[in-house]
Amino acid sequence: FRTVFANLLWIKADRYHHEYIQRDPNWCNNKDLIGLLRMITALDPRFVEAYSVGTYILMNGYHNNIRAMNYLMEGLEANPRSRELNQLAAVMYAYKLHNPKRALPYAKRAVWFAEDDFNMRVTKKNLQSIQRMVKELEEQPADPPTQSQQPQLPR
């Protein structure tokens, strides 16, 4: 019964979401959805889409990276084999939080759990981009240059 109720709440959230984007196309500003999404995931912890949408709203609407990543990790704990949540964690760590090393295991798991050829291609491209970012970080000098080593701007 809990799963059925969670699905009914998701239909309500989706309807509310579409009404909201008619007024504001940036759906991440729809902060009112968080309570509904939390209720959905409390009823059905396997509701991956609710964790995904909630993470975006917390990160980009509330601008609260810590709450967003905690919510995402809660979703991953309940759904460790979710390609969607692993991919979202990889993208958030690499691009939003500028930590590609932390993103790498999630990107690898997203490839591993890809459901079809399309998602396999997408996750592999994402993994390659993150691997390139990690390599670039490792190739950077360990110590920042001193003032005498910094290039001088032309005057």
CSV table of C-alpha atoms in Angstrom, one decimal:
chain,number,residue,atom,x,y,z
A,1,PHE,CA,0.0,0.0,0.0
A,2,ARG,CA,2.9,2.4,0.8
A,3,THR,CA,4.2,2.0,-2.8
A,4,VAL,CA,0.8,2.8,-4.3
A,5,PHE,CA,0.4,5.9,-2.1
A,6,ALA,CA,4.0,7.0,-3.1
A,7,ASN,CA,3.0,6.7,-6.8
A,8,LEU,CA,-0.1,8.7,-6.2
A,9,LEU,CA,1.9,11.4,-4.5
A,10,TRP,CA,4.4,11.3,-7.4
A,11,ILE,CA,1.5,12.0,-9.9
A,12,LYS,CA,0.5,14.9,-7.7
A,13,ALA,CA,4.1,16.2,-7.6
A,14,ASP,CA,4.4,15.8,-11.4
A,15,ARG,CA,1.2,17.8,-12.0
A,16,TYR,CA,2.3,20.5,-9.6
A,17,HIS,CA,5.7,20.6,-11.3
A,18,HIS,CA,4.1,21.2,-14.7
A,19,GLU,CA,1.9,23.9,-13.3
A,20,TYR,CA,4.9,25.6,-11.7
A,21,ILE,CA,7.1,25.6,-14.9
A,22,GLN,CA,4.4,27.5,-16.8
A,23,ARG,CA,5.2,30.4,-14.4
A,24,ASP,CA,8.9,29.8,-13.9
A,25,PRO,CA,10.8,27.6,-16.4
A,26,ASN,CA,13.6,27.0,-13.8
A,27,TRP,CA,11.9,24.1,-12.0
A,28,CYS,CA,14.7,23.9,-9.4
A,29,ASN,CA,13.2,27.0,-7.8
A,30,ASN,CA,10.1,24.9,-7.0
A,31,LYS,CA,11.1,24.5,-3.3
A,32,ASP,CA,7.5,23.5,-2.3
A,33,LEU,CA,8.1,20.1,-3.8
A,34,ILE,CA,10.7,19.0,-1.2
A,35,GLY,CA,8.2,18.1,1.4
A,36,LEU,CA,6.2,16.0,-1.1
A,37,LEU,CA,9.4,14.3,-2.4
A,38,ARG,CA,10.5,13.5,1.2
A,39,MET,CA,7.1,12.0,1.9
A,40,ILE,CA,7.4,9.9,-1.3
A,41,THR,CA,10.8,8.5,-0.4
A,42,ALA,CA,9.7,7.9,3.2
A,43,LEU,CA,6.9,5.7,1.8
A,44,ASP,CA,8.9,4.1,-0.9
A,45,PRO,CA,12.8,4.3,-0.4
A,46,ARG,CA,13.2,2.8,-3.9
A,47,PHE,CA,11.6,5.8,-5.6
A,48,VAL,CA,14.7,6.9,-7.5
A,49,GLU,CA,13.1,9.7,-9.4
A,50,ALA,CA,12.0,11.5,-6.2
A,51,TYR,CA,15.6,11.3,-4.9
A,52,SER,CA,16.9,12.7,-8.2
A,53,VAL,CA,14.5,15.6,-8.4
A,54,GLY,CA,14.9,16.4,-4.7
A,55,THR,CA,18.7,16.5,-5.1
A,56,TYR,CA,18.5,19.0,-8.0
A,57,ILE,CA,16.0,21.2,-6.0
A,58,LEU,CA,18.2,21.2,-2.9
A,59,MET,CA,21.4,21.9,-4.8
A,60,ASN,CA,20.1,24.4,-7.4
A,61,GLY,CA,17.0,25.9,-5.8
A,62,TYR,CA,18.1,26.0,-2.1
A,63,HIS,CA,21.8,26.3,-3.0
A,64,ASN,CA,22.5,23.8,-0.2
A,65,ASN,CA,25.1,21.3,-1.5
A,66,ILE,CA,25.4,19.5,1.9
A,67,ARG,CA,21.6,18.8,2.1
A,68,ALA,CA,21.5,17.9,-1.5
A,69,MET,CA,24.3,15.4,-1.3
A,70,ASN,CA,23.0,13.9,2.0
A,71,TYR,CA,19.6,13.4,0.3
A,72,LEU,CA,21.3,11.8,-2.7
A,73,MET,CA,23.4,9.5,-0.5
A,74,GLU,CA,20.2,8.5,1.3
A,75,GLY,CA,18.8,7.5,-2.1
A,76,LEU,CA,22.0,5.6,-3.0
A,77,GLU,CA,22.0,3.8,0.3
A,78,ALA,CA,18.4,2.6,-0.5
A,79,ASN,CA,19.2,2.0,-4.2
A,80,PRO,CA,22.9,1.2,-4.6
A,81,ARG,CA,22.4,-0.4,-8.0
A,82,SER,CA,20.6,2.7,-9.5
A,83,ARG,CA,22.3,3.9,-12.6
A,84,GLU,CA,20.5,7.2,-12.4
A,85,LEU,CA,21.5,8.0,-8.8
A,86,ASN,CA,25.1,6.9,-9.4
A,87,GLN,CA,25.3,9.0,-12.5
A,88,LEU,CA,23.8,12.0,-10.6
A,89,ALA,CA,26.4,11.6,-7.8
A,90,ALA,CA,29.2,11.5,-10.4
A,91,VAL,CA,28.0,14.6,-12.1
A,92,MET,CA,27.4,16.5,-8.9
A,93,TYR,CA,30.8,15.7,-7.5
A,94,ALA,CA,32.7,16.3,-10.7
A,95,TYR,CA,31.0,19.4,-12.1
A,96,LYS,CA,29.1,21.1,-9.3
A,97,LEU,CA,31.5,20.3,-6.4
A,98,HIS,CA,34.7,20.3,-8.5
A,99,ASN,CA,35.8,16.9,-7.1
A,100,PRO,CA,36.3,14.5,-10.0
A,101,LYS,CA,38.3,12.0,-7.8
A,102,ARG,CA,35.3,11.6,-5.6
A,103,ALA,CA,33.0,11.3,-8.6
A,104,LEU,CA,35.0,8.5,-10.3
A,105,PRO,CA,33.6,5.5,-8.3
A,106,TYR,CA,30.0,6.7,-8.9
A,107,ALA,CA,30.7,7.2,-12.6
A,108,LYS,CA,32.1,3.6,-12.8
A,109,ARG,CA,29.0,2.2,-11.0
A,110,ALA,CA,26.7,4.2,-13.4
A,111,VAL,CA,28.3,2.4,-16.3
A,112,TRP,CA,28.1,-0.9,-14.6
A,113,PHE,CA,24.4,-0.5,-13.9
A,114,ALA,CA,23.3,1.0,-17.3
A,115,GLU,CA,20.0,-0.5,-18.3
A,116,ASP,CA,20.4,-0.2,-22.1
A,117,ASP,CA,22.7,0.8,-24.9
A,118,PHE,CA,21.7,4.5,-24.8
A,119,ASN,CA,22.5,4.8,-21.1
A,120,MET,CA,25.6,2.8,-21.5
A,121,ARG,CA,26.9,5.3,-24.1
A,122,VAL,CA,26.0,8.3,-22.0
A,123,THR,CA,27.5,6.9,-18.8
A,124,LYS,CA,30.7,5.8,-20.6
A,125,LYS,CA,31.1,9.3,-22.0
A,126,ASN,CA,30.6,10.8,-18.6
A,127,LEU,CA,33.1,8.4,-17.1
A,128,GLN,CA,35.7,9.3,-19.8
A,129,SER,CA,35.2,13.0,-19.1
A,130,ILE,CA,35.6,12.5,-15.4
A,131,GLN,CA,38.7,10.3,-15.9
A,132,ARG,CA,40.2,13.2,-18.1
A,133,MET,CA,39.4,15.7,-15.3
A,134,VAL,CA,41.2,13.5,-12.7
A,135,LYS,CA,44.2,13.1,-15.0
A,136,GLU,CA,44.4,16.9,-15.5
A,137,LEU,CA,44.3,17.4,-11.8
A,138,GLU,CA,47.1,14.9,-11.2
A,139,GLU,CA,49.2,16.7,-13.9
A,140,GLN,CA,48.9,20.1,-12.2
A,141,PRO,CA,51.9,21.2,-10.1
A,142,ALA,CA,51.5,20.3,-6.4
A,143,ASP,CA,52.5,23.8,-5.1
A,144,PRO,CA,51.1,27.0,-6.4
A,145,PRO,CA,53.7,29.1,-8.1
A,146,THR,CA,55.4,31.9,-6.1
A,147,GLN,CA,54.8,35.5,-7.1
A,148,SER,CA,58.1,35.5,-9.0
A,149,GLN,CA,57.1,32.4,-11.0
A,150,GLN,CA,53.7,33.8,-12.0
A,151,PRO,CA,53.4,35.2,-15.6
A,152,GLN,CA,53.4,38.9,-15.8
A,153,LEU,CA,50.5,40.6,-17.6
A,154,PRO,CA,51.6,43.1,-20.3
A,155,ARG,CA,51.2,46.8,-19.3
